[in-house]
Short mmCIF file of C-alpha atoms and ligand atoms in Angstrom, two decimals:
data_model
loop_
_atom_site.label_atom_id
_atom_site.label_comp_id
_atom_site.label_asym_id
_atom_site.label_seq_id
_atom_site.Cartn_x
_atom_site.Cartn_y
_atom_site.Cartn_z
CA UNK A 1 0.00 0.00 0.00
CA UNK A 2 2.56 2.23 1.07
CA UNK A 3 4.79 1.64 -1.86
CA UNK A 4 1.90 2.37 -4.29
CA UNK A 5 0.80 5.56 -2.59
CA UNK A 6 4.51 6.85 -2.59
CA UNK A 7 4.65 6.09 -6.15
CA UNK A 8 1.55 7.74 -7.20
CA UNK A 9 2.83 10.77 -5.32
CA UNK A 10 6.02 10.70 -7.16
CA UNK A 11 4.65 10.23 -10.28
CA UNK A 12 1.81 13.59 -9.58
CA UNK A 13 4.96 15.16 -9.13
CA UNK A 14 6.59 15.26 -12.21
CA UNK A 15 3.43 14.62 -14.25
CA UNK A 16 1.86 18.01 -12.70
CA UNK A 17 2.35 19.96 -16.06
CA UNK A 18 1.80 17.04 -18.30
CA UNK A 19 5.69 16.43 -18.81
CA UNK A 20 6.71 13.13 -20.70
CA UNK A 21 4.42 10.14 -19.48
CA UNK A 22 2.70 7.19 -21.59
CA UNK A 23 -1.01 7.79 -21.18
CA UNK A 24 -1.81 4.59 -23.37
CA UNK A 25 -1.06 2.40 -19.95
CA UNK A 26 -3.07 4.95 -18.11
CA UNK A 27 -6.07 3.36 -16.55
CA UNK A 28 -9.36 4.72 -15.53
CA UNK A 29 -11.27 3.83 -13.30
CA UNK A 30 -15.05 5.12 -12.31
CA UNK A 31 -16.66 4.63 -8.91
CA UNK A 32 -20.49 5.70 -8.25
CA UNK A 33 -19.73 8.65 -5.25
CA UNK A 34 -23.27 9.18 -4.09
CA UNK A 35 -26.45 10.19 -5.81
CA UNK A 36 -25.73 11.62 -9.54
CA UNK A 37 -22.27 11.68 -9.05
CA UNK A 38 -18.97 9.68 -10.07
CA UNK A 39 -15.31 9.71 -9.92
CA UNK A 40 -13.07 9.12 -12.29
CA UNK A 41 -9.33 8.36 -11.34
CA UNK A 42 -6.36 7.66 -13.20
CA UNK A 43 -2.46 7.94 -11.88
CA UNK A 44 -0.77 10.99 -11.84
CA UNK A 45 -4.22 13.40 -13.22
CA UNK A 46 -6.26 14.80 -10.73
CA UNK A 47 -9.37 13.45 -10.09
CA UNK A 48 -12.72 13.96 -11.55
CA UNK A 49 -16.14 14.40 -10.63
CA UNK A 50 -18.79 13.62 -13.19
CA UNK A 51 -22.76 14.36 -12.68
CA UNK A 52 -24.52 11.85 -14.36
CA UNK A 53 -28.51 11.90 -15.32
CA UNK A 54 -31.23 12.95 -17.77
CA UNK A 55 -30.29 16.36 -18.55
CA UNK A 56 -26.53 15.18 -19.54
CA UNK A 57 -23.30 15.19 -18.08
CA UNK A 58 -20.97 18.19 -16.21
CA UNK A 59 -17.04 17.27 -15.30
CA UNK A 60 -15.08 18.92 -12.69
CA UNK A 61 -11.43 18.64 -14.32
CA UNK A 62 -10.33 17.16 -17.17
CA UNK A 63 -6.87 15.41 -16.14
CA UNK A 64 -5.01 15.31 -19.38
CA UNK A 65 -5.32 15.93 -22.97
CA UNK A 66 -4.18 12.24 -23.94
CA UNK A 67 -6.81 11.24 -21.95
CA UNK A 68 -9.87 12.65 -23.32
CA UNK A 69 -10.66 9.73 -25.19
CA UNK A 70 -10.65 7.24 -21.97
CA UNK A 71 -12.57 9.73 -20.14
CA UNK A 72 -15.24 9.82 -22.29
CA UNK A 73 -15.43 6.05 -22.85
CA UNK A 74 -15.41 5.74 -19.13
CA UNK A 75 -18.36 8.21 -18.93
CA UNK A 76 -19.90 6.65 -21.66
CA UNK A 77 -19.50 2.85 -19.15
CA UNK A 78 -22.59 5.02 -17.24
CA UNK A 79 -24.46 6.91 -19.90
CA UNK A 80 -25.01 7.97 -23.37
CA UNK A 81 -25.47 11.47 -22.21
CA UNK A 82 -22.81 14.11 -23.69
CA UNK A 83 -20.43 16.13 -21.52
CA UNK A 84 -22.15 19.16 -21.69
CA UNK A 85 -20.16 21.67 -18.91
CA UNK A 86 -16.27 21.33 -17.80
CA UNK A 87 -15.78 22.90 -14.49
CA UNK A 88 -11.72 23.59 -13.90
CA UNK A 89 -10.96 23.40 -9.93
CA UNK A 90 -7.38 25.43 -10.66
CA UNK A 91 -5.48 25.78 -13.58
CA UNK A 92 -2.58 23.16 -13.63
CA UNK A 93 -2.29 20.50 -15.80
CA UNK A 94 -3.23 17.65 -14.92
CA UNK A 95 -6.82 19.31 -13.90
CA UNK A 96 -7.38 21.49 -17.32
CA UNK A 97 -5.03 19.32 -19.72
CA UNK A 98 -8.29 17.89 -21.24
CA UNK A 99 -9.77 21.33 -21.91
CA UNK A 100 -9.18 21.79 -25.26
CA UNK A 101 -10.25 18.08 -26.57
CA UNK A 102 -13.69 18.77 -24.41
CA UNK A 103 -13.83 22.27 -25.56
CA UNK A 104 -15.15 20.86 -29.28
CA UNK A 105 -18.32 19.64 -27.28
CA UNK A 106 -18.20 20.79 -23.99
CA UNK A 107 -18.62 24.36 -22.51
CA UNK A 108 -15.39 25.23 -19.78
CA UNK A 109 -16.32 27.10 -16.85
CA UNK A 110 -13.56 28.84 -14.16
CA UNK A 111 -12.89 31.33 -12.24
CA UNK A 112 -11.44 34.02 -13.92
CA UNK A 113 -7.67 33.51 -12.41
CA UNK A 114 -7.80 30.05 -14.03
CA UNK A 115 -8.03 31.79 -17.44
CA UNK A 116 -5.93 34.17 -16.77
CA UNK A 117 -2.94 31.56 -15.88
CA UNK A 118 -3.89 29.26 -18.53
CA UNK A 119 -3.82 32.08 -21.08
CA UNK A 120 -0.32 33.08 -20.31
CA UNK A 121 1.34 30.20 -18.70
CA UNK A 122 3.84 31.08 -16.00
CA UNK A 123 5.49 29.50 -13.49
CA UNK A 124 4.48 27.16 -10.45
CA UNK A 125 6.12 26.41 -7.43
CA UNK A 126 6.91 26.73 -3.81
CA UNK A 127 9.07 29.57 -4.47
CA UNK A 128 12.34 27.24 -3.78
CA UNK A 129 12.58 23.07 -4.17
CA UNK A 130 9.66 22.88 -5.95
CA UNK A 131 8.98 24.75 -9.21
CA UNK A 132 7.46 24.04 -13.06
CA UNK A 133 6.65 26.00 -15.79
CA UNK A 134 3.86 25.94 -17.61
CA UNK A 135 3.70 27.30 -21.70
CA UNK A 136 0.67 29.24 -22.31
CA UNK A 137 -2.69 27.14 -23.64
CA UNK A 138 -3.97 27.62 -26.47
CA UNK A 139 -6.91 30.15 -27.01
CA UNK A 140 -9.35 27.01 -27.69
CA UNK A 141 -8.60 25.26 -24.04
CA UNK A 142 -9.50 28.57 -22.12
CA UNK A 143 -12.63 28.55 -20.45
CA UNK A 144 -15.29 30.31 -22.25
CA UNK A 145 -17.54 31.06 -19.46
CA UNK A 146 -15.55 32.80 -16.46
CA UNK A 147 -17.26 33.91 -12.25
CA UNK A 148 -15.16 36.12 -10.44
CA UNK A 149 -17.06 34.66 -6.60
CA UNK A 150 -19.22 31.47 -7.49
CA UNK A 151 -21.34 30.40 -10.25
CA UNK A 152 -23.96 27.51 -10.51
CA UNK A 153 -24.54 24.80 -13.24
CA UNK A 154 -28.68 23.66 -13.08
CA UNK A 155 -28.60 20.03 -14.40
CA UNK A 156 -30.13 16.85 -13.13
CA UNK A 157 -31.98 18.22 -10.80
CA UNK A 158 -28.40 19.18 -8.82
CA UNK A 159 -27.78 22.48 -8.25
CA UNK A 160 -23.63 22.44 -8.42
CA UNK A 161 -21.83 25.34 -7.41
CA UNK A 162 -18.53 26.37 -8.03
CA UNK A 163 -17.67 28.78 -5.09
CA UNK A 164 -14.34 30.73 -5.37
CA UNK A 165 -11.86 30.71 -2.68
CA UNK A 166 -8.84 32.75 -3.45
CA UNK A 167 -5.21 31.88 -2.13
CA UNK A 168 -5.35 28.43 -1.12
CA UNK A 169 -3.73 25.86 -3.44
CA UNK A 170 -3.69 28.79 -6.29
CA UNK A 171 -5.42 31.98 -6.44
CA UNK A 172 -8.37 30.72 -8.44
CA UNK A 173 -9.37 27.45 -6.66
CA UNK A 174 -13.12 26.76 -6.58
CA UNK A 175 -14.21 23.68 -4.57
CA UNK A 176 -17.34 22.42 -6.12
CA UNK A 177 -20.51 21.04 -4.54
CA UNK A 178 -22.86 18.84 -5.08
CA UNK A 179 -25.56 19.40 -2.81
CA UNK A 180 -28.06 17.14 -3.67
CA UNK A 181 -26.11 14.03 -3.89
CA UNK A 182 -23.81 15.09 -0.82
CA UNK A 183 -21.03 15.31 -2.46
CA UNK A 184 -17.93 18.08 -2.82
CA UNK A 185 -15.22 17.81 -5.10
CA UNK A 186 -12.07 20.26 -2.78
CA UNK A 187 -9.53 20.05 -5.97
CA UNK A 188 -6.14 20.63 -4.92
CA UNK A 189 -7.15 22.76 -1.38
CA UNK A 190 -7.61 19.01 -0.20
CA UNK A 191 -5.38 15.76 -1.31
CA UNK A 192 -4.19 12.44 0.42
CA UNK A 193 -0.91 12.31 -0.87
CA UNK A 194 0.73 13.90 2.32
CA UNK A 195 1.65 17.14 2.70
CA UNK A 196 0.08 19.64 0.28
CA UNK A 197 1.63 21.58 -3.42
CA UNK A 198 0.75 25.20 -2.23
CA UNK A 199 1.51 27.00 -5.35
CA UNK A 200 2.91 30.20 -4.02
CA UNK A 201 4.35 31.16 -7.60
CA UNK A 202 0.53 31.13 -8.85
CA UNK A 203 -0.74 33.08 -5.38
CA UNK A 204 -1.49 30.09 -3.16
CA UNK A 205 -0.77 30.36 0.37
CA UNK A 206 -1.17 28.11 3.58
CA UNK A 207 -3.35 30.15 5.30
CA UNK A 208 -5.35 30.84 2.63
CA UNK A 209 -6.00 26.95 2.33
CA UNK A 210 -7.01 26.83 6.14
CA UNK A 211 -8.94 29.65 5.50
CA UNK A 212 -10.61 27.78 2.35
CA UNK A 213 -11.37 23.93 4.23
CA UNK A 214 -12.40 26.37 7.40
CA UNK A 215 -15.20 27.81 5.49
CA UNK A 216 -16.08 24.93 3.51
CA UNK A 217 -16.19 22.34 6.86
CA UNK A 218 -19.62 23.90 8.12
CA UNK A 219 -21.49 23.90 4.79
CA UNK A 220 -20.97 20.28 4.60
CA UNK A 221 -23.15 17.64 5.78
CA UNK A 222 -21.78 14.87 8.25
CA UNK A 223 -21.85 12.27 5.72
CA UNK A 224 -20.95 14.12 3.14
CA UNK A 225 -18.60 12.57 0.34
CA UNK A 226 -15.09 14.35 -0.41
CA UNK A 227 -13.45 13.84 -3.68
CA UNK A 228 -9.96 15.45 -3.17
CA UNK A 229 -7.78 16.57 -5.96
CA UNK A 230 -5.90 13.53 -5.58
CA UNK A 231 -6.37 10.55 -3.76
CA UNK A 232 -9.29 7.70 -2.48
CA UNK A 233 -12.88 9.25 -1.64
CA UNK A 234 -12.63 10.60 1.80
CA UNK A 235 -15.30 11.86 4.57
CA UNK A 236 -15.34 15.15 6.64
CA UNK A 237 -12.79 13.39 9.43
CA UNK A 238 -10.22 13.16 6.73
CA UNK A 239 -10.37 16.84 6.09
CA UNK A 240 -10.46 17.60 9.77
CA UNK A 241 -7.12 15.73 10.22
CA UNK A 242 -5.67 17.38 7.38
CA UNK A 243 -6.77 21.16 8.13
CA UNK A 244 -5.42 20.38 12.00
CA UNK A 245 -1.92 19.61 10.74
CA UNK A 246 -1.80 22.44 8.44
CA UNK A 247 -2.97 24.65 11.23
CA UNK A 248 -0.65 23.19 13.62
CA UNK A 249 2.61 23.54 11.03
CA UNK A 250 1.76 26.84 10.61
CA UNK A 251 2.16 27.73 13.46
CA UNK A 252 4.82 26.00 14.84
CA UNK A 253 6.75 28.01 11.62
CA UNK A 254 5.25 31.07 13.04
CA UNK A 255 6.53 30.22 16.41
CA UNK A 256 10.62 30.05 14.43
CA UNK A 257 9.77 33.04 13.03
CA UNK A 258 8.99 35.00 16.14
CA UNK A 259 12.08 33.34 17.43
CA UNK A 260 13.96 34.96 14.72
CA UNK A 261 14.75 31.92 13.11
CA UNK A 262 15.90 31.47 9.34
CA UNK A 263 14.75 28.78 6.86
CA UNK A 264 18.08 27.17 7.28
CA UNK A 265 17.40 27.58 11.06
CA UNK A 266 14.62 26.49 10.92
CA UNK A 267 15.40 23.13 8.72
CA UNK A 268 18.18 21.92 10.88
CA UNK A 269 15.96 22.42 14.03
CA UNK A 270 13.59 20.17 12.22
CA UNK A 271 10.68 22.29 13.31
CA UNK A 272 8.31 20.02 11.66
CA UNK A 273 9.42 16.54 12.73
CA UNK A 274 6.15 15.85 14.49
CA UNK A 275 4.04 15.64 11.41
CA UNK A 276 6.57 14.15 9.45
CA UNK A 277 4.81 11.42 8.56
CA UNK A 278 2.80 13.21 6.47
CA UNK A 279 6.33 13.79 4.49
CA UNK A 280 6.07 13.02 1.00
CA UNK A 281 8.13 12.07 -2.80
CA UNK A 282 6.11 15.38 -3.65
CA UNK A 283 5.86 17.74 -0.95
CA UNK A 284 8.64 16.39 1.67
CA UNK A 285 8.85 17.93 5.03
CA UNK A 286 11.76 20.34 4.13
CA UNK A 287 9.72 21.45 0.66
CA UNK A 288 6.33 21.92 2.93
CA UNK A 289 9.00 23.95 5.52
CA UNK A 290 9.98 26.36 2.78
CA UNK A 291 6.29 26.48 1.76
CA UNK A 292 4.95 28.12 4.69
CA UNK A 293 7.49 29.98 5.63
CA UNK A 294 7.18 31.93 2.25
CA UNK A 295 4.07 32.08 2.50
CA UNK A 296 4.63 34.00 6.27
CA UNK A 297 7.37 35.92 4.69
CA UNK A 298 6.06 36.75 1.98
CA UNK A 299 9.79 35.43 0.49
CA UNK A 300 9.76 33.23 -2.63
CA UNK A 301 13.55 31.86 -1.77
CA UNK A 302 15.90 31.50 -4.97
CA UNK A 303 14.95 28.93 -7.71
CA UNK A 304 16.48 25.97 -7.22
CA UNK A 305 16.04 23.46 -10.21
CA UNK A 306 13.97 20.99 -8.81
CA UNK A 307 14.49 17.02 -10.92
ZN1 LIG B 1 -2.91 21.56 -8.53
#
């Protein structure tokens, strides 16, 4: 178990902007969530919900372009309905890589910074270990339809809602609900794999993210199903546990800093050894380290070729 959950990390980690992988071995697979909705998983992509019924079908990411054609013969294992709505979570790649094969038939949907970032590309990163770049989409694979707070998609008798949080994972995460079936799709503010990618080079921020899962926590019903950007289905204790370590490594980085304590400092004193077994091939404990203590400091370090 371990070793296959250390390898799917690794492998999110340099697949994260679609970099050299071969998606023909790429499996799907599709689980029935709750109610109208479905998840669709494949190594490496983030994960997507689907809302299945009558009035069609609406995705919440698209994992990767290469994939298109599995994700719509997986869809296709549960109805004959068409895609008719992509909503993008964030703009990285392996959540919007599929955009512009599902923009022939399909409608995109994201918050504005998503377009923005997709538009022009840029770079992602921690703002030291961790960093990618990302060439600008093409005009196609931008959403057409953009919300600056929240918007809502009517179908199936489901009233999902995109609802903007900004500076969590990225600045233009939406986490996605599906009230009727009981079901919310976090993207990226909420993952398994460990400790988190906060994209600081695209405006994420830790405390943003606690901000984001803070808000979202009481809106949620005690059963409620959580699809997290990557990783198994999880329920409400899940996100509890995660949200307490964040909250708890943020501060104990606050704590260095008040103790005037550099990132070096900080790293040999091993400030975060207690959660370290949330340590990661993706985000280890010394690459989460320099994460929030950018984000406190507001300090993006010096690149440092990550791979
Ligand atoms: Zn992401």
């Amino acid at each position: 178990m371990r070793v296959h959950v250390l390898l799917v990390v690794a492998m999110s980690a340099t697949l994260a902007f679609g970099q050299e992988q071969d998606f023909s071995k790429v499996e799907l697979k599709v689980t029935h969530v709750a109610g109208t909705v479905y998840m669709l998983e494949a190594t490496g992509a983030g994960n997507i919900a689907a809302s299945v019924g009558d009035d069609g079908i609406v995705i919440v990411d698209d994992q990767y372009a290469p994939l298109a054609e599995k994700i719509r013969a997986a869809l296709k294992s549960v109805s004959d309905k068409p895609v008719r709505f992509v909503i993008n979570t964030h703009w990285h790649g392996d959540h919007t890589g599929g955009n512009l094969p599902f923009s022939t038939t399909s409608t995109i949907i994201a918050q504005e910074n998503v377009r923005r970032r997709l538009q022009t590309g840029g770079a992602a990163g921690n703002g030291a270990s961790v960093h990618f770049d990302a060439p600008a989409s093409p005009k196609d694979a931008l959403p057409i339809i953009t919300f600056e707070h929240d918007v809502s998609v009517h179908l199936n008798g489901e009233d999902v809602r995109a609802l903007h949080f900004p500076h969590g994972h990225t600045d233009g995460d939406s986490i996605i609900f599906f009230p009727k079936s009981g079901v919310v799709h976090m993207g990226d503010d909420f993952v398994t794999y460990g400790f988190p990618f906060i994209d600081i080079e695209s405006g994420g921020s830790a405390r943003g993210m606690i901000a984001a899962i803070e808000n979202v926590l009481p809106k949620l019903p005690p059963d409620v199903k959580v699809i997290p950007g990557h990783g198994p289905v999880s329920n409400l204790d899940d996100v509890r546990r995660f949200v307490t370590m964040l909250k708890e490594t943020n501060a104990a980085v606050e704590a260095a800093l008040k103790q005037g304590k550099s990132l070096d400092q900080m790293k040999q004193a091993k400030v975060l050894d207690r959660w370290k077994k949330w340590s990661g091939d993706f985000i280890s404990t010394d690459a989460f380290l320099e994460t929030l203590y950018n984000d406190q400091t507001g300090h993006k370090g010096d690149f440092i070729k990550h791979n």
